[in-house]
Amino acid sequence: VQLQASGGGLVQAGDSLRLSCADSGRTYSPSTMGWFRQAPGKEREFVAAIRRSGTTIYYAASVRGRFTISKDNAKNTWYLQMNSLKSTDTAVYYCAATSSNLIMSSMPTAGWYDYWGQGTLVTVSS
């Protein structure tokens, strides 16, 4: 399994971006898919996660109401729609996946995820 994240770039504050993630072989069907980010000089932090069934979605408080995680099960691809971007959203964004159906309280824990993408840089200028 090789997850590939894409869609990052340089935008201005208030703009939008959509990140995508999928297994390069398009064969892996994760049960829980997520996004994390790591800003310069900071630890990696949870952003959002979703179950394949769509029954459980969880967002970090810092992005709730601005970011939307979604998925396309037919394509084994998941997305992070980021609106109203702020300079504080500047980070490398990593997608992650696991074959486990994570409960909401477990979703923010990086250790529960089996596979990680290489990261895509999002830079928001103010």
N, CA, C and O atoms as a GROMACS GRO file, in nm:
protein
  504
    1VAL      N    1   0.085  -0.119   0.000
    1VAL     CA    2   0.000   0.000   0.000
    1VAL      C    3   0.089   0.124   0.000
    1VAL      O    4   0.178   0.139   0.084
    2GLN      N    5   0.063   0.211  -0.094
    2GLN     CA    6   0.135   0.339  -0.100
    2GLN      C    7   0.032   0.449  -0.117
    2GLN      O    8  -0.027   0.466  -0.224
    3LEU      N    9   0.012   0.523  -0.011
    3LEU     CA   10  -0.082   0.633  -0.018
    3LEU      C   11  -0.016   0.754  -0.082
    3LEU      O   12   0.100   0.786  -0.055
    4GLN      N   13  -0.091   0.818  -0.167
    4GLN     CA   14  -0.040   0.938  -0.233
    4GLN      C   15  -0.134   1.053  -0.208
    4GLN      O   16  -0.252   1.048  -0.245
    5ALA      N   17  -0.084   1.156  -0.144
    5ALA     CA   18  -0.160   1.277  -0.120
    5ALA      C   19  -0.125   1.381  -0.225
    5ALA      O   20  -0.011   1.392  -0.268
    6SER      N   21  -0.224   1.456  -0.263
    6SER     CA   22  -0.202   1.561  -0.363
    6SER      C   23  -0.297   1.677  -0.339
    6SER      O   24  -0.393   1.666  -0.262
    7GLY      N   25  -0.269   1.788  -0.405
    7GLY     CA   26  -0.359   1.902  -0.398
    7GLY      C   27  -0.308   2.021  -0.320
    7GLY      O   28  -0.373   2.125  -0.317
    8GLY      N   29  -0.193   2.007  -0.258
    8GLY     CA   30  -0.139   2.119  -0.182
    8GLY      C   31  -0.093   2.231  -0.272
    8GLY      O   32  -0.085   2.216  -0.394
    9GLY      N   33  -0.062   2.344  -0.210
    9GLY     CA   34  -0.014   2.457  -0.288
    9GLY      C   35  -0.007   2.582  -0.205
    9GLY      O   36  -0.024   2.580  -0.083
   10LEU      N   37   0.020   2.692  -0.274
   10LEU     CA   38   0.030   2.823  -0.210
   10LEU      C   39  -0.097   2.902  -0.240
   10LEU      O   40  -0.132   2.924  -0.356
   11VAL      N   41  -0.165   2.943  -0.135
   11VAL     CA   42  -0.288   3.020  -0.150
   11VAL      C   43  -0.286   3.138  -0.054
   11VAL      O   44  -0.200   3.148   0.033
   12GLN      N   45  -0.382   3.226  -0.071
   12GLN     CA   46  -0.395   3.339   0.020
   12GLN      C   47  -0.499   3.309   0.127
   12GLN      O   48  -0.586   3.224   0.109
   13ALA      N   49  -0.489   3.378   0.235
   13ALA     CA   50  -0.586   3.362   0.342
   13ALA      C   51  -0.727   3.385   0.288
   13ALA      O   52  -0.752   3.479   0.212
   14GLY      N   53  -0.817   3.297   0.327
   14GLY     CA   54  -0.954   3.305   0.280
   14GLY      C   55  -0.984   3.217   0.159
   14GLY      O   56  -1.100   3.194   0.126
   15ASP      N   57  -0.880   3.169   0.095
   15ASP     CA   58  -0.897   3.083  -0.022
   15ASP      C   59  -0.932   2.940   0.020
   15ASP      O   60  -0.939   2.907   0.138
   16SER      N   61  -0.954   2.857  -0.082
   16SER     CA   62  -0.988   2.717  -0.060
   16SER      C   63  -0.891   2.626  -0.135
   16SER      O   64  -0.831   2.665  -0.235
   17LEU      N   65  -0.878   2.505  -0.084
   17LEU     CA   66  -0.800   2.400  -0.149
   17LEU      C   67  -0.868   2.267  -0.122
   17LEU      O   68  -0.936   2.251  -0.021
   18ARG      N   69  -0.848   2.173  -0.212
   18ARG     CA   70  -0.897   2.038  -0.188
   18ARG      C   71  -0.781   1.940  -0.201
   18ARG      O   72  -0.715   1.932  -0.304
   19LEU      N   73  -0.759   1.866  -0.097
   19LEU     CA   74  -0.657   1.762  -0.097
   19LEU      C   75  -0.721   1.628  -0.129
   19LEU      O   76  -0.837   1.603  -0.097
   20SER      N   77  -0.644   1.543  -0.193
   20SER     CA   78  -0.691   1.408  -0.226
   20SER      C   79  -0.589   1.306  -0.179
   20SER      O   80  -0.470   1.336  -0.167
   21CYS      N   81  -0.636   1.186  -0.153
   21CYS     CA   82  -0.547   1.078  -0.112
   21CYS      C   83  -0.602   0.946  -0.163
   21CYS      O   84  -0.722   0.921  -0.157
   22ALA      N   85  -0.513   0.863  -0.212
   22ALA     CA   86  -0.553   0.730  -0.257
   22ALA      C   87  -0.432   0.639  -0.258
   22ALA      O   88  -0.318   0.684  -0.261
   23ASP      N   89  -0.458   0.511  -0.255
   23ASP     CA   90  -0.353   0.412  -0.272
   23ASP      C   91  -0.313   0.413  -0.419
   23ASP      O   92  -0.398   0.410  -0.508
   24SER      N   93  -0.185   0.416  -0.445
   24SER     CA   94  -0.138   0.424  -0.583
   24SER      C   95  -0.184   0.306  -0.666
   24SER      O   96  -0.203   0.318  -0.788
   25GLY      N   97  -0.203   0.191  -0.602
   25GLY     CA   98  -0.248   0.073  -0.674
   25GLY      C   99  -0.398   0.061  -0.684
   25GLY      O  100  -0.451  -0.028  -0.751
   26ARG      N  101  -0.467   0.153  -0.615
   26ARG     CA  102  -0.614   0.156  -0.617
   26ARG      C  103  -0.674   0.024  -0.573
   26ARG      O  104  -0.785  -0.011  -0.613
   27THR      N  105  -0.601  -0.051  -0.489
   27THR     CA  106  -0.655  -0.180  -0.444
   27THR      C  107  -0.689  -0.182  -0.296
   27THR      O  108  -0.764  -0.268  -0.251
   28TYR      N  109  -0.634  -0.087  -0.221
   28TYR     CA  110  -0.656  -0.086  -0.078
   28TYR      C  111  -0.786  -0.015  -0.044
   28TYR      O  112  -0.810   0.097  -0.089
   29SER      N  113  -0.868  -0.080   0.036
   29SER     CA  114  -0.996  -0.023   0.077
   29SER      C  115  -0.994  -0.004   0.228
   29SER      O  116  -1.034  -0.094   0.302
   30PRO      N  117  -0.948   0.110   0.275
   30PRO     CA  118  -0.939   0.130   0.419
   30PRO      C  119  -1.076   0.143   0.485
   30PRO      O  120  -1.174   0.181   0.421
   31SER      N  121  -1.081   0.112   0.611
   31SER     CA  122  -1.205   0.125   0.688
   31SER      C  123  -1.216   0.264   0.752
   31SER      O  124  -1.326   0.316   0.770
   32THR      N  125  -1.103   0.322   0.785
   32THR     CA  126  -1.102   0.458   0.839
   32THR      C  127  -0.991   0.536   0.768
   32THR      O  128  -0.879   0.489   0.751
   33MET      N  129  -1.027   0.656   0.728
   33MET     CA  130  -0.935   0.741   0.653
   33MET      C  131  -0.924   0.875   0.725
   33MET      O  132  -1.023   0.927   0.778
   34GLY      N  133  -0.802   0.929   0.726
   34GLY     CA  134  -0.785   1.052   0.800
   34GLY      C  135  -0.684   1.145   0.738
   34GLY      O  136  -0.613   1.113   0.642
   35TRP      N  137  -0.679   1.263   0.798
   35TRP     CA  138  -0.581   1.364   0.762
   35TRP      C  139  -0.516   1.418   0.889
   35TRP      O  140  -0.582   1.445   0.989
   36PHE      N  141  -0.388   1.434   0.882
   36PHE     CA  142  -0.309   1.497   0.988
   36PHE      C  143  -0.227   1.608   0.924
   36PHE      O  144  -0.215   1.614   0.802
   37ARG      N  145  -0.171   1.694   1.006
   37ARG     CA  146  -0.085   1.798   0.952
   37ARG      C  147   0.028   1.827   1.048
   37ARG      O  148   0.017   1.804   1.169
   38GLN      N  149   0.137   1.880   0.994
   38GLN     CA  150   0.250   1.916   1.076
   38GLN      C  151   0.302   2.052   1.030
   38GLN      O  152   0.353   2.066   0.919
   39ALA      N  153   0.288   2.149   1.117
   39ALA     CA  154   0.339   2.283   1.088
   39ALA      C  155   0.487   2.290   1.124
   39ALA      O  156   0.535   2.210   1.205
   40PRO      N  157   0.558   2.384   1.066
   40PRO     CA  158   0.701   2.398   1.096
   40PRO      C  159   0.726   2.414   1.246
   40PRO      O  160   0.667   2.500   1.311
   41GLY      N  161   0.815   2.331   1.298
   41GLY     CA  162   0.850   2.340   1.439
   41GLY      C  163   0.748   2.284   1.535
   41GLY      O  164   0.764   2.297   1.657
   42LYS      N  165   0.644   2.222   1.482
   42LYS     CA  166   0.540   2.168   1.569
   42LYS      C  167   0.522   2.018   1.546
   42LYS      O  168   0.571   1.962   1.448
   43GLU      N  169   0.453   1.955   1.639
   43GLU     CA  170   0.426   1.813   1.626
   43GLU      C  171   0.310   1.790   1.530
   43GLU      O  172   0.228   1.878   1.505
   44ARG      N  173   0.306   1.669   1.477
   44ARG     CA  174   0.196   1.634   1.389
   44ARG      C  175   0.066   1.635   1.468
   44ARG      O  176   0.061   1.589   1.582
   45GLU      N  177  -0.039   1.688   1.407
   45GLU     CA  178  -0.168   1.695   1.476
   45GLU      C  179  -0.280   1.644   1.386
   45GLU      O  180  -0.272   1.648   1.264
   46PHE      N  181  -0.381   1.596   1.452
   46PHE     CA  182  -0.499   1.542   1.384
   46PHE      C  183  -0.580   1.655   1.322
   46PHE      O  184  -0.592   1.763   1.379
   47VAL      N  185  -0.636   1.626   1.203
   47VAL     CA  186  -0.722   1.723   1.136
   47VAL      C  187  -0.865   1.670   1.124
   47VAL      O  188  -0.959   1.734   1.170
   48ALA      N  189  -0.880   1.554   1.062
   48ALA     CA  190  -1.013   1.499   1.040
   48ALA      C  191  -1.003   1.352   1.005
   48ALA      O  192  -0.898   1.305   0.960
   49ALA      N  193  -1.112   1.280   1.026
   49ALA     CA  194  -1.116   1.140   0.989
   49ALA      C  195  -1.259   1.101   0.958
   49ALA      O  196  -1.354   1.164   1.002
   50ILE      N  197  -1.271   0.994   0.880
   50ILE     CA  198  -1.402   0.945   0.840
   50ILE      C  199  -1.397   0.795   0.823
   50ILE      O  200  -1.297   0.740   0.778
   51ARG      N  201  -1.505   0.730   0.860
   51ARG     CA  202  -1.516   0.587   0.836
   51ARG      C  203  -1.562   0.563   0.694
   51ARG      O  204  -1.632   0.646   0.635
   52ARG      N  205  -1.524   0.451   0.639
   52ARG     CA  206  -1.566   0.415   0.505
   52ARG      C  207  -1.718   0.416   0.492
   52ARG      O  208  -1.773   0.452   0.388
   53SER      N  209  -1.784   0.376   0.598
   53SER     CA  210  -1.930   0.373   0.597
   53SER      C  211  -1.989   0.514   0.601
   53SER      O  212  -2.106   0.534   0.569
   54GLY      N  213  -1.907   0.610   0.641
   54GLY     CA  214  -1.958   0.747   0.653
   54GLY      C  215  -2.035   0.773   0.780
   54GLY      O  216  -2.084   0.884   0.801
   55THR      N  217  -2.046   0.671   0.865
   55THR     CA  218  -2.126   0.687   0.986
   55THR      C  219  -2.056   0.768   1.093
   55THR      O  220  -2.121   0.824   1.182
   56THR      N  221  -1.925   0.776   1.087
   56THR     CA  222  -1.851   0.849   1.189
   56THR      C  223  -1.753   0.944   1.121
   56THR      O  224  -1.670   0.903   1.040
   57ILE      N  225  -1.765   1.071   1.156
   57ILE     CA  226  -1.675   1.175   1.105
   57ILE      C  227  -1.634   1.259   1.224
   57ILE      O  228  -1.715   1.291   1.311
   58TYR      N  229  -1.507   1.294   1.228
   58TYR     CA  230  -1.458   1.370   1.341
   58TYR      C  231  -1.358   1.476   1.293
   58TYR      O  232  -1.272   1.448   1.209
   59TYR      N  233  -1.371   1.594   1.348
   59TYR     CA  234  -1.283   1.704   1.311
   59TYR      C  235  -1.212   1.759   1.434
   59TYR      O  236  -1.266   1.759   1.544
   60ALA      N  237  -1.092   1.807   1.412
   60ALA     CA  238  -1.026   1.884   1.516
   60ALA      C  239  -1.100   2.016   1.533
   60ALA      O  240  -1.154   2.070   1.437
   61ALA      N  241  -1.102   2.066   1.653
   61ALA     CA  242  -1.175   2.188   1.681
   61ALA      C  243  -1.125   2.305   1.596
   61ALA      O  244  -1.203   2.393   1.560
   62SER      N  245  -0.998   2.304   1.565
   62SER     CA  246  -0.938   2.416   1.491
   62SER      C  247  -0.985   2.426   1.347
   62SER      O  248  -0.970   2.530   1.284
   63VAL      N  249  -1.042   2.317   1.294
   63VAL     CA  250  -1.084   2.318   1.154
   63VAL      C  251  -1.234   2.296   1.137
   63VAL      O  252  -1.287   2.310   1.026
   64ARG      N  253  -1.301   2.263   1.245
   64ARG     CA  254  -1.445   2.233   1.236
   64ARG      C  255  -1.520   2.354   1.182
   64ARG      O  256  -1.502   2.466   1.229
   65GLY      N  257  -1.605   2.329   1.083
   65GLY     CA  258  -1.681   2.437   1.021
   65GLY      C  259  -1.614   2.496   0.899
   65GLY      O  260  -1.678   2.565   0.820
   66ARG      N  261  -1.484   2.469   0.882
   66ARG     CA  262  -1.411   2.520   0.765
   66ARG      C  263  -1.365   2.407   0.673
   66ARG      O  264  -1.361   2.424   0.551
   67PHE      N  265  -1.332   2.293   0.730
   67PHE     CA  266  -1.283   2.180   0.652
   67PHE      C  267  -1.390   2.072   0.646
   67PHE      O  268  -1.470   2.056   0.738
   68THR      N  269  -1.391   2.000   0.535
   68THR     CA  270  -1.484   1.889   0.518
   68THR      C  271  -1.408   1.769   0.463
   68THR      O  272  -1.341   1.779   0.360
   69ILE      N  273  -1.419   1.658   0.532
   69ILE     CA  274  -1.360   1.534   0.483
   69ILE      C  275  -1.469   1.454   0.413
   69ILE      O  276  -1.583   1.448   0.460
   70SER      N  277  -1.432   1.394   0.302
   70SER     CA  278  -1.528   1.312   0.227
   70SER      C  279  -1.453   1.198   0.162
   70SER      O  280  -1.330   1.190   0.168
   71LYS      N  281  -1.529   1.110   0.099
   71LYS     CA  282  -1.467   0.991   0.040
   71LYS      C  283  -1.544   0.948  -0.082
   71LYS      O  284  -1.662   0.980  -0.099
   72ASP      N  285  -1.476   0.875  -0.167
   72ASP     CA  286  -1.538   0.811  -0.281
   72ASP      C  287  -1.498   0.665  -0.273
   72ASP      O  288  -1.388   0.627  -0.315
   73ASN      N  289  -1.586   0.584  -0.220
   73ASN     CA  290  -1.552   0.443  -0.197
   73ASN      C  291  -1.522   0.371  -0.328
   73ASN      O  292  -1.437   0.281  -0.331
   74ALA      N  293  -1.588   0.408  -0.434
   74ALA     CA  294  -1.566   0.341  -0.562
   74ALA      C  295  -1.423   0.363  -0.612
   74ALA      O  296  -1.366   0.278  -0.680
   75LYS      N  297  -1.366   0.478  -0.576
   75LYS     CA  298  -1.230   0.510  -0.618
   75LYS      C  299  -1.128   0.486  -0.507
   75LYS      O  300  -1.009   0.506  -0.527
   76ASN      N  301  -1.175   0.443  -0.390
   76ASN     CA  302  -1.086   0.428  -0.274
   76ASN      C  303  -1.003   0.555  -0.252
   76ASN      O  304  -0.883   0.550  -0.229
   77THR      N  305  -1.071   0.664  -0.261
   77THR     CA  306  -1.006   0.796  -0.251
   77THR      C  307  -1.080   0.878  -0.147
   77THR      O  308  -1.202   0.870  -0.135
   78TRP      N  309  -1.006   0.957  -0.072
   78TRP     CA  310  -1.070   1.049   0.022
   78TRP      C  311  -1.011   1.188   0.005
   78TRP      O  312  -0.901   1.207  -0.048
   79TYR      N  313  -1.089   1.285   0.052
   79TYR     CA  314  -1.059   1.423   0.022
   79TYR      C  315  -1.066   1.509   0.150
   79TYR      O  316  -1.129   1.471   0.249
   80LEU      N  317  -1.001   1.621   0.143
   80LEU     CA  318  -1.014   1.722   0.248
   80LEU      C  319  -1.037   1.855   0.180
   80LEU      O  320  -0.946   1.916   0.125
   81GLN      N  321  -1.162   1.901   0.185
   81GLN     CA  322  -1.196   2.032   0.132
   81GLN      C  323  -1.167   2.135   0.240
   81GLN      O  324  -1.223   2.129   0.350
   82MET      N  325  -1.080   2.228   0.209
   82MET     CA  326  -1.039   2.328   0.307
   82MET      C  327  -1.084   2.466   0.260
   82MET      O  328  -1.037   2.516   0.157
   83ASN      N  329  -1.174   2.525   0.334
   83ASN     CA  330  -1.225   2.658   0.302
   83ASN      C  331  -1.180   2.758   0.408
   83ASN      O  332  -1.139   2.722   0.517
   84SER      N  333  -1.190   2.885   0.372
   84SER     CA  334  -1.154   2.993   0.465
   84SER      C  335  -1.019   2.968   0.529
   84SER      O  336  -1.004   2.975   0.651
   85LEU      N  337  -0.922   2.939   0.446
   85LEU     CA  338  -0.790   2.903   0.498
   85LEU      C  339  -0.726   3.021   0.571
   85LEU      O  340  -0.743   3.137   0.534
   86LYS      N  341  -0.653   2.986   0.675
   86LYS     CA  342  -0.582   3.085   0.756
   86LYS      C  343  -0.432   3.056   0.750
   86LYS      O  344  -0.390   2.947   0.712
   87SER      N  345  -0.355   3.155   0.788
   87SER     CA  346  -0.210   3.134   0.789
   87SER      C  347  -0.171   3.022   0.885
   87SER      O  348  -0.070   2.954   0.865
   88THR      N  349  -0.250   3.004   0.988
   88THR     CA  350  -0.223   2.898   1.086
   88THR      C  351  -0.250   2.759   1.031
   88THR      O  352  -0.216   2.660   1.095
   89ASP      N  353  -0.311   2.750   0.913
   89ASP     CA  354  -0.332   2.620   0.849
   89ASP      C  355  -0.210   2.577   0.769
   89ASP      O  356  -0.207   2.465   0.718
   90THR      N  357  -0.111   2.663   0.757
   90THR     CA  358   0.011   2.628   0.685
   90THR      C  359   0.078   2.508   0.749
   90THR      O  360   0.111   2.510   0.868
   91ALA      N  361   0.100   2.404   0.670
   91ALA     CA  362   0.156   2.280   0.723
   91ALA      C  363   0.175   2.181   0.608
   91ALA      O  364   0.126   2.201   0.497
   92VAL      N  365   0.246   2.074   0.639
   92VAL     CA  366   0.246   1.959   0.550
   92VAL      C  367   0.129   1.871   0.594
   92VAL      O  368   0.118   1.835   0.711
   93TYR      N  369   0.045   1.837   0.501
   93TYR     CA  370  -0.073   1.756   0.531
   93TYR      C  371  -0.048   1.612   0.489
   93TYR      O  372  -0.005   1.584   0.377
   94TYR      N  373  -0.076   1.522   0.581
   94TYR     CA  374  -0.056   1.380   0.559
   94TYR      C  375  -0.189   1.307   0.562
   94TYR      O  376  -0.272   1.330   0.650
   95CYS      N  377  -0.209   1.220   0.464
   95CYS     CA  378  -0.324   1.133   0.473
   95CYS      C  379  -0.283   1.003   0.542
   95CYS      O  380  -0.166   0.964   0.540
   96ALA      N  381  -0.380   0.940   0.602
   96ALA     CA  382  -0.354   0.818   0.678
   96ALA      C  383  -0.474   0.726   0.664
   96ALA      O  384  -0.586   0.770   0.638
   97ALA      N  385  -0.448   0.597   0.682
   97ALA     CA  386  -0.556   0.501   0.667
   97ALA      C  387  -0.531   0.378   0.752
   97ALA      O  388  -0.417   0.345   0.785
   98THR      N  389  -0.639   0.312   0.786
   98THR     CA  390  -0.630   0.188   0.861
   98THR      C  391  -0.742   0.095   0.821
   98THR      O  392  -0.848   0.139   0.775
   99SER      N  393  -0.720  -0.033   0.839
   99SER     CA  394  -0.824  -0.131   0.810
   99SER      C  395  -0.919  -0.148   0.928
   99SER      O  396  -1.016  -0.223   0.920
  100SER      N  397  -0.892  -0.077   1.036
  100SER     CA  398  -0.978  -0.083   1.154
  100SER      C  399  -1.087   0.021   1.147
  100SER      O  400  -1.066   0.131   1.097
  101ASN      N  401  -1.204  -0.016   1.197
  101ASN     CA  402  -1.314   0.080   1.211
  101ASN      C  403  -1.293   0.154   1.343
  101ASN      O  404  -1.336   0.110   1.449
  102LEU      N  405  -1.226   0.267   1.334
  102LEU     CA  406  -1.193   0.340   1.455
  102LEU      C  407  -1.317   0.407   1.514
  102LEU      O  408  -1.402   0.458   1.441
  103ILE      N  409  -1.325   0.406   1.646
  103ILE     CA  410  -1.428   0.485   1.711
  103ILE      C  411  -1.380   0.630   1.717
  103ILE      O  412  -1.261   0.658   1.701
  104MET      N  413  -1.472   0.719   1.740
  104MET     CA  414  -1.440   0.860   1.731
  104MET      C  415  -1.324   0.898   1.824
  104MET      O  416  -1.237   0.975   1.784
  105SER      N  417  -1.323   0.846   1.943
  105SER     CA  418  -1.219   0.884   2.039
  105SER      C  419  -1.081   0.836   1.997
  105SER      O  420  -0.981   0.888   2.045
  106SER      N  421  -1.074   0.738   1.909
  106SER     CA  422  -0.945   0.686   1.863
  106SER      C  423  -0.895   0.754   1.737
  106SER      O  424  -0.777   0.746   1.704
  107MET      N  425  -0.983   0.821   1.668
  107MET     CA  426  -0.946   0.879   1.539
  107MET      C  427  -0.831   0.978   1.547
  107MET      O  428  -0.748   0.980   1.455
  108PRO      N  429  -0.820   1.059   1.650
  108PRO     CA  430  -0.708   1.155   1.654
  108PRO      C  431  -0.571   1.095   1.686
  108PRO      O  432  -0.470   1.165   1.681
  109THR      N  433  -0.567   0.968   1.719
  109THR     CA  434  -0.440   0.905   1.759
  109THR      C  435  -0.368   0.847   1.639
  109THR      O  436  -0.415   0.753   1.576
  110ALA      N  437  -0.252   0.904   1.608
  110ALA     CA  438  -0.179   0.864   1.489
  110ALA      C  439  -0.140   0.716   1.491
  110ALA      O  440  -0.134   0.652   1.386
  111GLY      N  441  -0.115   0.664   1.608
  111GLY     CA  442  -0.072   0.525   1.620
  111GLY      C  443  -0.172   0.422   1.572
  111GLY      O  444  -0.136   0.306   1.548
  112TRP      N  445  -0.298   0.461   1.559
  112TRP     CA  446  -0.399   0.366   1.514
  112TRP      C  447  -0.397   0.347   1.361
  112TRP      O  448  -0.460   0.254   1.310
  113TYR      N  449  -0.327   0.432   1.291
  113TYR     CA  450  -0.328   0.427   1.145
  113TYR      C  451  -0.211   0.343   1.094
  113TYR      O  452  -0.099   0.354   1.143
  114ASP      N  453  -0.240   0.259   0.996
  114ASP     CA  454  -0.140   0.166   0.945
  114ASP      C  455  -0.056   0.223   0.831
  114ASP      O  456   0.061   0.190   0.816
  115TYR      N  457  -0.116   0.308   0.754
  115TYR     CA  458  -0.050   0.358   0.634
  115TYR      C  459  -0.057   0.511   0.629
  115TYR      O  460  -0.155   0.573   0.670
  116TRP      N  461   0.050   0.567   0.576
  116TRP     CA  462   0.061   0.712   0.567
  116TRP      C  463   0.107   0.755   0.428
  116TRP      O  464   0.187   0.687   0.364
  117GLY      N  465   0.055   0.868   0.382
  117GLY     CA  466   0.102   0.926   0.259
  117GLY      C  467   0.228   1.007   0.283
  117GLY      O  468   0.272   1.025   0.396
  118GLN      N  469   0.285   1.056   0.176
  118GLN     CA  470   0.413   1.126   0.184
  118GLN      C  471   0.398   1.271   0.228
  118GLN      O  472   0.497   1.336   0.263
  119GLY      N  473   0.280   1.322   0.226
  119GLY     CA  474   0.258   1.460   0.267
  119GLY      C  475   0.252   1.555   0.149
  119GLY      O  476   0.321   1.537   0.049
  120THR      N  477   0.167   1.654   0.162
  120THR     CA  478   0.156   1.759   0.061
  120THR      C  479   0.154   1.894   0.133
  120THR      O  480   0.082   1.911   0.231
  121LEU      N  481   0.232   1.987   0.085
  121LEU     CA  482   0.251   2.114   0.153
  121LEU      C  483   0.141   2.213   0.119
  121LEU      O  484   0.110   2.238   0.002
  122VAL      N  485   0.082   2.268   0.222
  122VAL     CA  486  -0.015   2.376   0.207
  122VAL      C  487   0.042   2.500   0.273
  122VAL      O  488   0.074   2.500   0.392
  123THR      N  489   0.054   2.606   0.195
  123THR     CA  490   0.106   2.732   0.245
  123THR      C  491   0.001   2.840   0.226
  123THR      O  492  -0.044   2.864   0.114
  124VAL      N  493  -0.038   2.902   0.335
  124VAL     CA  494  -0.139   3.006   0.330
  124VAL      C  495  -0.073   3.138   0.366
  124VAL      O  496  -0.023   3.156   0.478
  125SER      N  497  -0.073   3.229   0.273
  125SER     CA  498  -0.012   3.359   0.298
  125SER      C  499  -0.119   3.457   0.348
  125SER      O  500  -0.234   3.455   0.303
  126SER      N  501  -0.079   3.541   0.441
  126SER     CA  502  -0.175   3.636   0.499
  126SER      C  503  -0.167   3.771   0.432
  126SER      O  504  -0.240   3.863   0.468
   0.00000   0.00000   0.00000
